[in-house]
Each structure stands twice: as C-alpha cells, then as structure tokens.
Coordinates of C-alpha atoms in Angstrom, one line a residue:
X1 CA -30.9 7.8 3.1
X2 CA -32.2 5.0 5.3
X3 CA -30.6 1.6 5.9
X4 CA -33.5 -0.1 4.3
X5 CA -34.9 2.5 1.9
X6 CA -34.4 3.4 -1.7
X7 CA -31.0 4.2 -3.1
X8 CA -30.3 6.0 -6.4
X9 CA -29.2 3.8 -9.2
X10 CA -28.2 4.3 -12.9
X11 CA -30.3 1.9 -14.9
X12 CA -29.8 2.7 -18.6
X13 CA -27.2 3.6 -21.1
X14 CA -28.8 6.2 -23.4
X15 CA -27.0 7.6 -26.5
X16 CA -23.6 7.4 -25.0
X17 CA -24.9 9.1 -21.8
X18 CA -26.8 8.2 -18.7
X19 CA -30.3 8.5 -17.4
X20 CA -31.2 7.9 -13.7
X21 CA -34.3 7.0 -11.8
X22 CA -35.2 5.9 -8.3
X23 CA -35.0 2.2 -7.8
X24 CA -34.7 -0.4 -5.1
X25 CA -31.1 -1.6 -4.7
X26 CA -30.4 -4.5 -7.0
X27 CA -29.6 -7.8 -5.5
X28 CA -27.7 -9.4 -8.4
X29 CA -24.4 -7.6 -8.6
X30 CA -22.7 -8.8 -11.8
X31 CA -21.0 -6.3 -14.2
X32 CA -22.3 -6.1 -17.7
X33 CA -19.9 -6.7 -20.6
X34 CA -18.4 -4.8 -22.3
X35 CA -18.1 -2.6 -19.3
X36 CA -14.8 -2.2 -17.4
X37 CA -15.6 -2.1 -13.7
X38 CA -12.9 -0.9 -11.4
X39 CA -13.2 -0.3 -7.7
X40 CA -10.3 2.2 -7.5
X41 CA -9.0 3.3 -4.1
X42 CA -12.2 2.1 -2.6
X43 CA -13.5 -1.1 -0.9
X44 CA -11.3 -4.2 -0.7
X45 CA -14.0 -6.7 0.2
X46 CA -16.8 -5.9 -2.2
X47 CA -20.2 -7.0 -0.8
X48 CA -21.1 -9.2 -3.8
X49 CA -24.5 -10.7 -2.9
X50 CA -23.5 -9.9 0.7
X51 CA -21.1 -12.9 0.6
X52 CA -17.6 -12.6 2.1
X53 CA -15.0 -12.2 -0.7
X54 CA -11.2 -12.4 -0.8
X55 CA -9.6 -9.1 -0.1
X56 CA -6.1 -10.1 -1.1
X57 CA -6.4 -10.1 -4.9
X58 CA -4.7 -7.4 -7.0
X59 CA -6.2 -5.0 -9.5
X60 CA -6.7 -6.6 -12.8
X61 CA -7.2 -10.1 -11.3
X62 CA -10.8 -11.2 -11.7
X63 CA -12.5 -11.1 -8.4
X64 CA -15.5 -13.2 -7.3
X65 CA -18.4 -12.3 -9.5
X66 CA -16.1 -11.0 -12.2
X67 CA -15.5 -7.5 -10.8
X68 CA -12.0 -6.2 -11.0
X69 CA -10.9 -4.2 -8.0
X70 CA -8.1 -2.2 -6.6
X71 CA -7.6 -3.4 -3.1
X72 CA -8.3 -0.8 -0.5
X73 CA -9.4 -0.6 3.1
X74 CA -11.9 2.2 3.1
X75 CA -14.2 4.2 1.0
X76 CA -13.0 6.3 -1.8
X77 CA -13.4 6.2 -5.6
X78 CA -15.6 3.8 -7.4
X79 CA -15.9 4.0 -11.1
X80 CA -17.5 2.3 -14.1
X81 CA -16.2 3.0 -17.6
X82 CA -17.7 2.1 -21.0
X83 CA -14.7 1.4 -23.3
X84 CA -16.5 1.7 -26.8
X85 CA -17.9 5.2 -26.1
X86 CA -15.2 6.5 -23.8
X87 CA -17.8 7.6 -21.3
X88 CA -18.3 6.7 -17.7
X89 CA -19.1 7.6 -14.1
X90 CA -17.2 7.7 -10.8
X91 CA -18.6 8.4 -7.4
X92 CA -16.6 9.3 -4.3
X93 CA -17.8 8.8 -0.7
X94 CA -16.4 10.0 2.6
X95 CA -15.3 7.7 5.4
X96 CA -18.0 8.8 7.8
X97 CA -20.5 8.2 9.2
X98 CA -20.6 4.7 7.7
X99 CA -18.8 2.7 5.0
X100 CA -20.5 2.0 1.7
X101 CA -20.0 -0.7 -0.9
X102 CA -20.9 -0.2 -4.5
X103 CA -22.5 -2.9 -6.6
X104 CA -23.0 -3.3 -10.3
X105 CA -26.0 -5.0 -11.9
X106 CA -26.5 -6.2 -15.5
X107 CA -29.5 -4.8 -17.3
X108 CA -30.8 -5.6 -20.7
X109 CA -29.9 -2.1 -22.0
X110 CA -26.8 -1.4 -20.0
X111 CA -25.9 -1.4 -16.3
X112 CA -26.9 -0.1 -12.9
X113 CA -24.9 1.0 -10.0
X114 CA -26.1 1.3 -6.4
X115 CA -24.8 2.0 -2.9
X116 CA -25.2 -0.7 -0.4
X117 CA -24.5 -0.4 3.3
X118 CA -21.7 -2.8 4.1
X119 CA -22.0 -2.8 7.9
X120 CA -23.7 -4.5 10.7
X121 CA -26.0 -2.5 13.0
X122 CA -28.8 -2.8 15.6
X123 CA -31.9 -0.9 14.3
X124 CA -35.4 -0.9 15.7
X125 CA -38.4 -0.9 13.3
X126 CA -38.6 2.6 11.8
X127 CA -35.1 3.7 12.7
X128 CA -32.7 4.8 9.9
X129 CA -28.9 5.4 9.5
X130 CA -27.7 8.5 7.6
X131 CA -24.9 8.2 5.1
X132 CA -23.8 10.3 2.1
X133 CA -22.3 10.1 -1.4
X134 CA -20.0 13.1 -1.5
X135 CA -19.3 13.5 -5.2
X136 CA -20.7 12.0 -8.4
X137 CA -19.2 12.8 -11.8
X138 CA -20.2 11.8 -15.3
X139 CA -17.4 12.1 -17.9
X140 CA -16.8 11.7 -21.6
X141 CA -13.1 11.3 -21.6
X142 CA -10.5 8.6 -21.1
X143 CA -10.5 6.8 -17.7
X144 CA -7.1 8.2 -17.0
X145 CA -8.2 11.8 -17.7
X146 CA -11.1 11.3 -15.3
X147 CA -8.7 10.1 -12.6
X148 CA -6.5 13.2 -13.2
X149 CA -9.6 15.4 -12.6
X150 CA -10.4 13.3 -9.5
X151 CA -6.9 13.8 -8.1
X152 CA -7.2 17.6 -8.5
X153 CA -10.3 17.5 -6.3
X154 CA -8.8 15.6 -3.4
X155 CA -7.3 18.6 -1.6
X156 CA -10.8 20.3 -1.6
X157 CA -12.1 17.3 0.2
X158 CA -9.3 17.7 2.8
X159 CA -7.5 14.6 1.6
X160 CA -3.8 15.6 1.7
X161 CA -0.7 14.0 3.2
X162 CA 0.7 15.4 6.5
X163 CA 2.9 18.5 6.1
X164 CA 5.4 17.4 8.8
X165 CA 6.7 14.1 7.4
X166 CA 10.3 13.6 8.5
X167 CA 12.7 14.5 5.7
X168 CA 14.7 11.2 6.2
X169 CA 11.8 9.1 5.1
X170 CA 11.6 10.1 1.4
X171 CA 13.8 7.9 -0.7
X172 CA 14.7 5.6 2.3
X173 CA 15.4 1.9 2.0
X174 CA 13.9 -0.3 4.7
X175 CA 15.1 -3.7 5.7
X176 CA 12.3 -5.9 7.1
X177 CA 13.5 -8.6 9.5
X178 CA 12.8 -10.5 12.7
X179 CA 15.4 -10.6 15.5
X180 CA 15.1 -14.4 15.9
X181 CA 16.2 -14.7 12.2
X182 CA 19.7 -13.6 13.4
X183 CA 19.7 -15.8 16.5
X184 CA 19.1 -12.7 18.7
X185 CA 20.0 -9.1 19.0
X186 CA 23.8 -9.7 18.9
X187 CA 23.5 -11.5 15.6
X188 CA 21.6 -8.7 14.0
X189 CA 23.9 -6.1 15.5
X190 CA 26.9 -7.8 13.9
X191 CA 25.1 -7.6 10.5
X192 CA 24.4 -3.9 10.6
X193 CA 27.6 -2.7 8.9
X194 CA 26.9 -5.0 5.9
X195 CA 23.3 -3.9 5.7
X196 CA 24.3 -0.3 5.8
X197 CA 27.0 -0.9 3.2
X198 CA 24.3 -2.4 0.9
X199 CA 22.3 0.9 1.1
X200 CA 19.8 0.2 3.9
X201 CA 18.7 3.3 5.7
X202 CA 16.3 1.8 8.3
X203 CA 15.5 -1.4 10.0
X204 CA 11.9 -2.5 10.1
X205 CA 11.6 -5.0 13.0
X206 CA 8.8 -7.6 13.3
X207 CA 7.0 -7.9 16.6
X208 CA 9.1 -8.4 19.7
X209 CA 6.5 -9.0 22.4
X210 CA 5.5 -12.2 24.2
X211 CA 3.4 -14.3 21.9
X212 CA 1.6 -17.6 21.6
X213 CA 4.0 -20.5 21.7
X214 CA 3.7 -22.8 18.7
X215 CA 2.5 -26.3 19.6
X216 CA 3.3 -29.5 17.8
X217 CA -0.3 -29.6 16.6
X218 CA 0.0 -26.1 15.2
X219 CA 3.1 -27.1 13.3
X220 CA 1.3 -30.1 11.8
X221 CA -2.0 -28.5 10.9
X222 CA -1.2 -24.9 10.0
X223 CA 1.1 -23.2 7.6
X224 CA 3.9 -21.2 9.1
X225 CA 7.2 -19.7 8.0
X226 CA 10.0 -21.1 10.3
X227 CA 12.4 -18.4 9.1
X228 CA 10.7 -16.0 11.5
X229 CA 7.9 -17.9 13.2
X230 CA 10.1 -20.2 15.3
X231 CA 9.0 -20.9 18.8
X232 CA 6.1 -18.4 18.7
X233 CA 3.5 -16.8 16.4
X234 CA 4.7 -13.1 16.8
X235 CA 1.5 -11.5 15.7
X236 CA -0.6 -13.3 18.4
X237 CA 0.6 -11.2 21.3
X238 CA 0.0 -12.3 24.9
X239 CA 1.6 -9.4 26.7
X240 CA 2.3 -5.9 25.2
X241 CA 4.6 -5.1 28.1
X242 CA 6.8 -8.2 28.1
X243 CA 9.5 -9.1 25.6
X244 CA 9.5 -12.5 23.9
X245 CA 12.3 -14.5 25.7
X246 CA 13.9 -15.4 22.3
X247 CA 14.3 -11.7 21.5
X248 CA 16.4 -10.9 24.6
X249 CA 16.2 -8.1 27.2
X250 CA 15.0 -4.5 27.0
X251 CA 18.7 -3.5 27.2
X252 CA 19.6 -5.7 24.3
X253 CA 17.0 -3.9 22.1
X254 CA 18.3 -0.5 23.2
X255 CA 21.9 -1.5 22.3
X256 CA 20.7 -2.7 18.9
X257 CA 18.9 0.6 18.2
X258 CA 21.9 2.6 19.5
X259 CA 24.3 0.7 17.2
X260 CA 22.0 1.3 14.2
X261 CA 21.9 5.0 15.1
X262 CA 25.6 5.2 15.2
X263 CA 25.8 3.9 11.6
X264 CA 23.2 6.5 10.5
X265 CA 20.3 4.0 10.4
X266 CA 16.8 4.4 11.7
X267 CA 14.8 1.7 13.5
X268 CA 11.0 1.1 13.1
X269 CA 9.0 -1.5 15.0
X270 CA 5.9 -3.4 13.8
X271 CA 2.8 -2.4 16.0
X272 CA 0.0 -5.0 16.0
X273 CA -3.0 -3.9 18.0
X274 CA -5.8 -6.1 16.7
X275 CA -6.2 -8.2 19.8
X276 CA -4.6 -10.3 22.4
X277 CA -4.1 -14.0 23.1
X278 CA -4.1 -16.1 26.3
X279 CA -2.8 -15.7 28.9
X280 CA -3.0 -11.9 28.5
X281 CA -3.9 -10.0 31.7
X282 CA -6.4 -8.0 29.6
X283 CA -8.7 -11.0 29.4
X284 CA -9.3 -11.1 33.1
X285 CA -9.0 -7.4 34.0
X286 CA -10.6 -5.8 31.0
X287 CA -13.2 -8.2 29.6
X288 CA -15.3 -5.3 28.4
X289 CA -12.5 -4.4 26.0
X290 CA -13.3 -7.5 23.8
X291 CA -15.3 -7.7 20.7
X292 CA -18.2 -10.2 21.0
X293 CA -20.6 -11.9 18.6
X294 CA -24.4 -12.0 18.7
X295 CA -24.3 -14.7 21.4
X296 CA -21.9 -12.8 23.6
X297 CA -18.9 -14.9 22.8
X298 CA -15.4 -13.3 22.2
X299 CA -14.1 -13.3 18.7
X300 CA -10.6 -13.7 17.1
X301 CA -9.4 -10.7 15.2
X302 CA -9.0 -11.1 11.5
X303 CA -9.4 -14.9 12.0
X304 CA -6.1 -15.1 13.9
X305 CA -6.6 -18.1 16.2
X306 CA -6.2 -18.4 19.1
X307 CA -7.0 -14.8 19.8
X308 CA -9.4 -12.2 21.2
X309 CA -10.4 -9.1 19.2
X310 CA -10.1 -5.7 20.9
X311 CA -13.0 -3.2 20.5
X312 CA -11.3 -0.2 18.8
X313 CA -14.4 2.0 19.4
X314 CA -14.0 1.6 23.2
X315 CA -12.4 4.9 24.5
X316 CA -10.4 2.9 27.1
X317 CA -9.0 0.7 24.4
X318 CA -8.0 3.7 22.3
X319 CA -6.3 5.4 25.2
X320 CA -4.4 2.3 26.0
X321 CA -3.2 1.6 22.5
X322 CA -2.2 5.2 21.8
X323 CA -0.2 5.5 25.0
X324 CA 1.4 2.1 24.4
X325 CA 2.6 3.2 21.0
X326 CA 4.2 6.3 22.6
X327 CA 5.9 4.2 25.3
X328 CA 7.5 1.9 22.8
X329 CA 9.0 4.9 21.0
X330 CA 10.4 6.2 24.3
X331 CA 11.5 2.9 25.8
X332 CA 13.8 1.9 22.9
X333 CA 14.4 5.3 21.3
X334 CA 12.7 4.1 18.1
X335 CA 12.3 6.2 15.0
X336 CA 8.8 5.1 14.2
X337 CA 6.1 2.4 14.2
X338 CA 4.7 0.4 11.3
X339 CA 1.0 -0.3 12.0
X340 CA -0.3 -3.6 10.9
X341 CA -3.7 -3.5 9.1
X342 CA -5.7 -0.9 11.0
X343 CA -8.9 -1.8 9.1
X344 CA -11.8 -4.2 8.7
X345 CA -12.4 -4.9 12.4
X346 CA -15.0 -7.5 13.4
X347 CA -18.4 -5.9 14.5
X348 CA -18.9 -5.8 18.3
X349 CA -22.5 -6.9 19.1
X350 CA -22.1 -6.0 22.8
X351 CA -21.0 -2.3 22.5
X352 CA -21.3 0.1 25.3
X353 CA -22.6 3.7 25.4
X354 CA -25.1 3.2 22.6
X355 CA -22.5 2.5 19.9
X356 CA -23.4 0.5 16.8
X357 CA -21.5 -2.8 16.1
X358 CA -19.9 -1.4 13.0
X359 CA -18.2 1.5 14.9
X360 CA -15.5 -0.9 16.0
X361 CA -14.3 -0.9 12.4
X362 CA -14.6 2.8 11.8
X363 CA -12.5 3.5 14.9
X364 CA -9.3 2.3 13.1
X365 CA -8.8 5.7 11.5
X366 CA -9.4 7.5 14.9
X367 CA -6.7 5.3 16.6
X368 CA -4.2 5.9 13.8
X369 CA -4.8 9.7 13.9
X370 CA -4.3 9.8 17.7
X371 CA -1.3 7.5 17.5
X372 CA 0.5 9.7 15.0
X373 CA 0.0 12.7 17.3
X374 CA 1.4 10.8 20.3
X375 CA 4.4 9.5 18.3
X376 CA 5.2 13.0 17.1
X377 CA 4.8 14.3 20.7
X378 CA 7.3 11.8 22.0
X379 CA 9.7 12.1 19.0
X380 CA 9.0 14.7 16.3
X381 CA 11.3 13.1 13.8
X382 CA 9.6 9.7 14.2
X383 CA 7.5 8.2 11.4
X384 CA 4.2 6.3 11.2
X385 CA 4.0 3.7 8.4
X386 CA 0.7 2.0 7.9
X387 CA -0.2 -1.3 6.1
X388 CA -3.3 0.3 4.6
X389 CA -4.5 1.8 1.3
X390 CA -7.0 4.5 0.5
X391 CA -7.6 8.2 0.8
X392 CA -9.0 8.1 4.4
X393 CA -5.6 7.2 5.8
X394 CA -3.5 9.6 3.7
X395 CA -4.1 12.4 6.3
X396 CA -2.9 10.4 9.3
X397 CA -0.1 8.2 8.0
X398 CA 3.4 9.3 6.9
X399 CA 3.7 6.4 4.5
X400 CA 1.3 3.8 3.0
X401 CA 2.7 0.3 2.5
X402 CA 1.4 -0.8 -0.9
X403 CA 1.0 -4.6 -0.8
X404 CA -1.1 -4.4 -3.9
X405 CA 1.9 -3.3 -5.9
X406 CA 3.9 -6.2 -4.4
X407 CA 1.2 -8.6 -5.7
X408 CA 1.4 -7.0 -9.2
X409 CA 5.2 -7.2 -9.3
X410 CA 5.0 -10.9 -8.3
X411 CA 2.5 -11.5 -11.2
X412 CA 4.8 -9.8 -13.6
X413 CA 7.6 -12.0 -12.4
X414 CA 5.5 -15.1 -13.1
X415 CA 4.6 -13.7 -16.6
X416 CA 0.9 -13.5 -15.7
X417 CA 0.7 -9.9 -16.8
X418 CA 2.7 -7.8 -19.2
X419 CA 4.9 -4.8 -18.3
X420 CA 2.4 -2.6 -20.1
X421 CA -0.4 -3.9 -17.8
X422 CA 1.8 -2.9 -14.8
X423 CA 2.4 0.5 -16.4
X424 CA -1.4 1.2 -16.7
X425 CA -2.0 0.0 -13.1
X426 CA 0.8 2.2 -11.6
X427 CA -0.4 5.2 -13.7
X428 CA -4.0 4.9 -12.5
X429 CA -3.1 3.9 -8.9
X430 CA -0.9 7.1 -8.5
X431 CA -3.9 9.2 -9.6
X432 CA -6.0 7.8 -6.8
X433 CA -3.9 9.6 -4.2
X434 CA -3.2 13.3 -3.7
X435 CA 0.3 14.4 -5.0
X436 CA 2.8 14.1 -2.2
X437 CA 1.5 10.9 -0.8
X438 CA 4.4 8.6 0.1
X439 CA 4.0 5.0 -1.1
X440 CA 6.3 2.2 -0.1
X441 CA 6.9 -0.7 -2.6
X442 CA 8.7 -4.0 -2.2
X443 CA 9.0 -7.5 -3.7
X444 CA 8.5 -9.6 -0.5
X445 CA 7.4 -9.2 3.1
X446 CA 6.8 -11.5 6.1
X447 CA 3.4 -12.7 4.7
X448 CA 4.4 -13.6 1.1
X449 CA 5.9 -16.9 2.1
X450 CA 2.2 -18.0 2.5
X451 CA 1.2 -17.0 -1.0
X452 CA 0.9 -19.7 -3.6
X453 CA 3.1 -19.4 -5.6
X454 CA 5.3 -17.3 -3.3
X455 CA 7.3 -14.3 -4.7
X456 CA 10.2 -15.9 -2.8
X457 CA 10.6 -18.3 -5.7
X458 CA 11.9 -15.4 -7.8
X459 CA 14.9 -14.8 -5.5
X460 CA 18.2 -14.7 -7.4
X461 CA 16.4 -14.9 -10.8
X462 CA 17.5 -12.5 -13.5
X463 CA 14.0 -11.0 -13.7
X464 CA 14.2 -10.0 -10.0
X465 CA 16.6 -7.2 -11.0
X466 CA 14.2 -5.1 -13.1
X467 CA 11.4 -6.0 -10.7
X468 CA 13.4 -4.5 -7.8
X469 CA 14.2 -1.4 -9.9
X470 CA 10.5 -0.8 -10.3
X471 CA 10.0 -1.1 -6.6
X472 CA 12.9 1.2 -5.8
X473 CA 12.5 3.8 -8.5
X474 CA 8.7 3.9 -9.0
X475 CA 8.0 3.9 -5.3
X476 CA 8.8 6.7 -2.9
X477 CA 10.3 4.2 -0.4
X478 CA 11.4 0.6 -0.9
X479 CA 11.5 -2.3 1.4
X480 CA 13.8 -5.4 1.3
X481 CA 12.7 -8.5 3.1
X482 CA 15.2 -10.7 5.1
X483 CA 17.2 -12.8 2.7
X484 CA 15.8 -11.3 -0.5
X485 CA 19.2 -9.7 -1.2
X486 CA 21.2 -13.0 -1.4
X487 CA 22.9 -13.4 -4.7
X488 CA 21.9 -9.8 -5.7
X489 CA 24.1 -7.8 -3.3
X490 CA 26.2 -6.1 -5.9
X491 CA 23.2 -5.1 -8.0
X492 CA 21.3 -3.8 -5.0
X493 CA 24.3 -1.9 -3.7
X494 CA 24.9 -0.2 -7.0
X495 CA 21.3 0.8 -7.6
X496 CA 20.6 1.9 -4.0
X497 CA 23.8 3.9 -3.9
X498 CA 22.9 5.7 -7.1
X499 CA 19.4 6.3 -5.8
X500 CA 20.6 7.7 -2.5
X501 CA 23.1 10.1 -4.3
X502 CA 20.6 11.4 -6.8
X503 CA 17.9 13.8 -5.7
X504 CA 15.8 13.3 -8.8
X505 CA 15.8 9.5 -8.2
X506 CA 15.1 9.6 -4.5
X507 CA 12.8 12.7 -4.3
X508 CA 11.6 13.4 -7.8
X509 CA 7.9 13.2 -8.7
X510 CA 7.1 9.8 -10.3
X511 CA 5.4 10.1 -13.7
X512 CA 3.8 7.2 -15.6
X513 CA 1.9 9.3 -18.1
X514 CA 3.1 11.3 -21.1
X515 CA 5.2 8.4 -22.4
X516 CA 4.8 6.1 -25.4
X517 CA 7.0 3.3 -26.5
X518 CA 7.0 0.3 -28.8
X519 CA 7.6 -3.2 -27.3
X520 CA 5.6 -5.4 -25.0
X521 CA 8.4 -6.5 -22.7
X522 CA 9.5 -3.1 -21.4
X523 CA 8.4 -0.7 -18.7
X524 CA 9.3 3.0 -19.0
X525 CA 8.6 5.9 -16.5
X526 CA 10.0 9.2 -15.4
X527 CA 11.1 11.0 -12.2
X528 CA 11.1 14.8 -12.3
X529 CA 12.6 17.3 -10.0
X530 CA 13.2 21.0 -10.8
X531 CA 15.1 21.2 -14.2
X532 CA 16.0 17.5 -14.3
X533 CA 14.3 14.3 -15.6
X534 CA 15.4 10.7 -15.0
X535 CA 14.1 8.4 -17.7
X536 CA 14.0 4.8 -16.4
X537 CA 13.7 1.9 -18.8
X538 CA 13.4 -1.7 -17.5
X539 CA 13.6 -4.7 -19.8
X540 CA 11.7 -7.9 -19.0
X541 CA 12.9 -9.5 -22.2
X542 CA 15.1 -12.6 -22.3
X543 CA 16.8 -11.3 -25.4
X544 CA 18.7 -8.1 -26.3
X545 CA 16.3 -5.4 -27.4
X546 CA 16.0 -1.8 -28.5
X547 CA 13.0 0.3 -27.3
X548 CA 12.0 3.6 -29.0
X549 CA 10.5 6.1 -26.5
X550 CA 8.4 9.2 -27.2
X551 CA 8.1 11.8 -24.4
X552 CA 5.1 14.0 -24.7
X553 CA 6.0 17.6 -25.5
X554 CA 3.8 18.8 -22.7
X555 CA 6.3 17.2 -20.3
X556 CA 9.2 19.0 -21.9
X557 CA 7.8 22.5 -20.9
X558 CA 9.8 22.1 -17.7
X559 CA 12.9 22.7 -19.8
X560 CA 13.4 26.4 -20.8
X561 CA 16.2 25.7 -23.3
X562 CA 16.2 23.9 -26.7
X563 CA 19.0 21.5 -25.6
X564 CA 19.8 19.7 -22.4
X565 CA 22.7 17.8 -20.8
X566 CA 22.4 14.0 -21.0
X567 CA 24.2 11.4 -18.9
X568 CA 23.6 7.7 -18.6
X569 CA 23.7 6.9 -14.8
X570 CA 23.0 3.1 -14.9
X571 CA 24.2 0.4 -15.4
X572 CA 27.4 2.4 -16.1
X573 CA 28.1 6.2 -16.0
X574 CA 28.7 7.8 -19.3
X575 CA 30.3 11.1 -20.3
X576 CA 27.8 14.0 -20.5
X577 CA 26.6 15.1 -23.9
X578 CA 24.2 17.7 -25.3
X579 CA 21.0 16.6 -26.9
X580 CA 18.1 18.6 -28.3
X581 CA 14.5 18.4 -27.1
X582 CA 13.6 17.2 -30.5
X583 CA 15.7 14.0 -29.9
X584 CA 13.8 13.3 -26.7
X585 CA 10.6 13.0 -28.7
X586 CA 12.1 9.8 -30.3
X587 CA 14.7 8.4 -27.8
X588 CA 16.3 5.0 -28.3
X589 CA 17.5 2.7 -25.5
X590 CA 19.4 -0.6 -26.1
X591 CA 19.0 -3.1 -23.3
X592 CA 20.5 -6.4 -22.4
X593 CA 18.2 -9.1 -21.1
X594 CA 16.5 -8.2 -17.8
X595 CA 18.4 -5.0 -17.3
X596 CA 17.6 -1.4 -16.3
X597 CA 18.9 1.7 -17.9
X598 CA 18.7 5.2 -16.3
X599 CA 19.2 8.3 -18.4
X600 CA 19.4 11.8 -16.7
X601 CA 18.5 14.9 -18.6
X602 CA 19.3 18.3 -17.0
X603 CA 19.2 21.9 -18.2
X604 CA 22.6 23.3 -19.0
X605 CA 23.8 26.0 -16.6
X606 CA 23.4 29.5 -18.1
X607 CA 26.5 31.5 -18.6
X608 CA 26.7 34.7 -16.5

C-alpha cells in the first residue's frame, strides 16, 4: 500500500450486506445517517479533512464532522454499524509500521470507509511507505456481540496485559496530590494517617522537579490552577535532576516516602518526559535531541509553552529517559511511576539516521516498554501507570488511566447523559480491551480544573456519591484528587473499607452485560469472583425509587446450587438469607435518592 496510491473502500450497502471495490480515498469524510459511526479503542484525533481536531471529547459526544469517537492514543478497532439491519464492519490495525486513521464518506446508496495515513513523512517521487490492516470482519449481529468476538481475538494478536503486575495494585485507591498543596513535605507527612484511615493505599505525587516559574504575565493571560500551580508550572520541567525549591530537599522526599511505607501506603510519582524548558542544560549540550519543524526551529511539546519537544525516536533520548526513570525509583524508594501522555508527539523534520518525521510519535510505545523493564529491574514490585488508552499500550503498562471515563462521569453528573448511556459506554469500552487489563477510574484529576464546566463543581453534591461508587466499583483501581473528599469523608471511608475487605469488590471481574432493569435513573452492574457475585445498584434519582433487575440465566451458571446465600453489604450490613436462583431473575432493590446498594450472593458451603 503506497502513501499516495489506492486504498480499499466499501462503497455500497447491498441487501443488508456489503460490496467492495477499489477506489481512490475519499476526501469528504462525513458519516451517513442512519449509520452509527464509532471509533472504538482507536484514533483520538480523527483526520477529518486532514484538519486538526479536538482529542479531549468523550465517546457519545459529537465530534467535529459528526463522528462519534472513543478517545484513544493509537491504532486499534474502528467500526461502523447499521442500526436498522444489525449489520456492520470493524477493522483492526496494528501499531506498526505507521499509524492509520479511518474516514467515513457519505454515498448516495450507503457509505464508504477508507484508511488514510495520518502521519508526516519525507518521500521522494516514486517512493512508498508500507502499512497494513491486520483484520477486517463483517458481521450480522449486535454491535456488542461483535465486540465480544473482537475481544476474544486480542490474545491471538499478542495484545495481553503483563503477567507480572504487582498484586498490591488491583483494587488499590490512589490519592493524587502535589506537595505544595500541603505547604511542603512536612504538611503532607502529617496528613498521611488521615488519608490512610480514609482508605487510601497509595500516594500519586505530581511533578517535583525544577520547573518554569510563573510570571505576572502568565498569571494574567493564561489559565492556571493555583491550588497546585503556585510559583511554577510543574509540567514545564527545566531540570530533571534538581528538585523544585518549594518541594524541599531530596531527604525530605525520602522521609515522606518512608513514613508512607510505615503506614502500609505506596508512593507513585508523575513522570513527564515530553520535553524541557529554559534554562535546561539539555538545550545547550544536546541540541540534536530536540524536535524541529520544517524551518529547523525547535517546537514546544503538546503546545506547552514555553518548552522544547524531545525527539523520542533518538536512541540517546530513549536511553536517557529510561535510565532517569529507574534513578527516580531508586533515589526515593518509590513504588512506581505514572507516565504522562506518552503519545501524539510532534513530527521531527530534522531526524537523524534516515528516520522519518513521524517516527518520533511511534517511539512513545518503545520508551514505555523499555521504561517498564527498567522499573522492574530496579524494584520488581514497582508499578507503571500510563495516562493512555488503547490496545498498543496494554502490553507495556500495568494500569491504564481512563480519563475518558472521567469525562463520561462528569457528563452524567451534569445530566447531559443518562445512566443507561453510561452503562452502554462502559460495556462496550471494557470489550475493547483484553480481559485482565487494569483500568483506573476517577472523578477528578489535576487537569479537570481547566474544563468548562469543571467536575470540581460537583464536589460535596449528593450525586457525587453514586458517581464515586461507579469509579470505585466499576474500575479496577480508583483515584481521588486532592480536596475531592471534603464533605464526603464518612461515605468514602465506609465504601473504600468495604471494597478493601471484599475480594469480589476489589478483585472480581467487572460485568456490564447480562443485566436488564427498568428505570432510566439507575445504573446496575456485577462483579464476579469464584462462587460469588456482587450486584451493585446506583441511583441517580432525586426521589425514592424501586428498580427491578433481571440477571441473565447464562450468568447464573457459575452457581452449582439452586439456592445461594444473600447479604446486603451497603449501605448497611444485613443478616444472611437464602434465596433461589429463580428470585435472581427478578430481583428488586429499593433506593433512597442518590444512593448505592451492594448485594452479595454466594454459594452455600456444602456439608461434609
């Protein structure tokens, strides 16, 4: 397949099926009604008419050009589904040798789909660049059934989570904070017992290195969050080897980590390696490490000004960043790193050794793979969390931070979507990843203060309780952002303690399918482990309500007896009772406004 040659397209809808023919790639990329176009676990910035598009919208939110997309940072699954006939197509592409974007074009008799190279390269006349589409499947089932089939194929494509993820990670509660928010290390150290008592298992610290000092002009002309961006802009690092003075000394960090360890808590540090800012020594000593545009000028990374983007494809840069990550683990006895956005790098138009400009972007996966190996070498029980989505990163990250879920929860809190919309999204999203992939959910993080409207506006509201229950019990890990707990400490402590003490709630498989219920203001899901099910019902209704739930008989095959033990775990513990499997096919739950109910069903122990 050449960079400028013909690509296969689907051009017609024929009798509920498809016909295909060779065509030039279409230039108009608008989806045709009544088609449901979903870019699932695929490309975040869809190349609509080759224009730059916003990568921060969530699935279900109309994107530029009308295409709905699941935000992702790499290739993966792209599908199109025809609702009236229940037929469709999906195509899966590997992450190498080059990224692909898929575009949809309206035709008079249906639709077309084509693969477009979304990359920048230097090609001489007559040269070509090879790429592939690994898997294409036509189906005549529901969209969810097609995704279930897709999930089964992922292991054969070598997309599987690491086998050596530390056991302490699953079900953990992280607390995201910046040391300056506590007035320094001593302030945070004094708060550790209260955080631990609330149910926090690990601290997630925002960057601690020397960074660009905020000028008066910056304060007047740019948006910033003074709760953690005080004297500096922590993500615009000037020296990876020197601590920010407002953080303290190296010994202060070590004492903080040691105190956390003594309470049974882990500590993870944000690792930002997009670029550097003045007066970094790298600018004078390693100018060939920088990404440059067509005119040879240096470029800011991800638009973070003032800054200079590092060329991830440069072997020297990779060696430095990987070694630096290992040194941070060793220097402070950290329990892991959280990598900030290792994707969508700017193209380097002055690459060495014959590399193409787009290879700077592709090298993000290579760095993360090597970094995980170095982190494990230094400390085998350390973890690598990544702010990234998509199957390409499943193999090299212990945990994926799902900011897209955060966006959906915020939209539900603002009543922009219904609980059933969220149910369908979570069901399909889980199917885009191999089983065993650990996903971290949350309601806020250090960037959400800049959203309009910000999820911070929901703090303390009654609806924040069922929202947090979704984050904590539908995710494999949960994150709490600094200050989010205020006014909700009792609820958080009760829910997190229950989660920590219940294996099925902290380690059970999350199931969003096989459930039916009546009511538009409720969300229902299961967690399954061994011979136990936890049925979780969240109410987003402002009034008292009763919800009737049907559990698919296919899910009940895990039980080998006709009756099971039932206990209500939350909001209050009930006495155990025996219920029949027939009762589970029509289960009723009464809920107060904005509450969560957790029912546990377990097989009865057999008499000897």
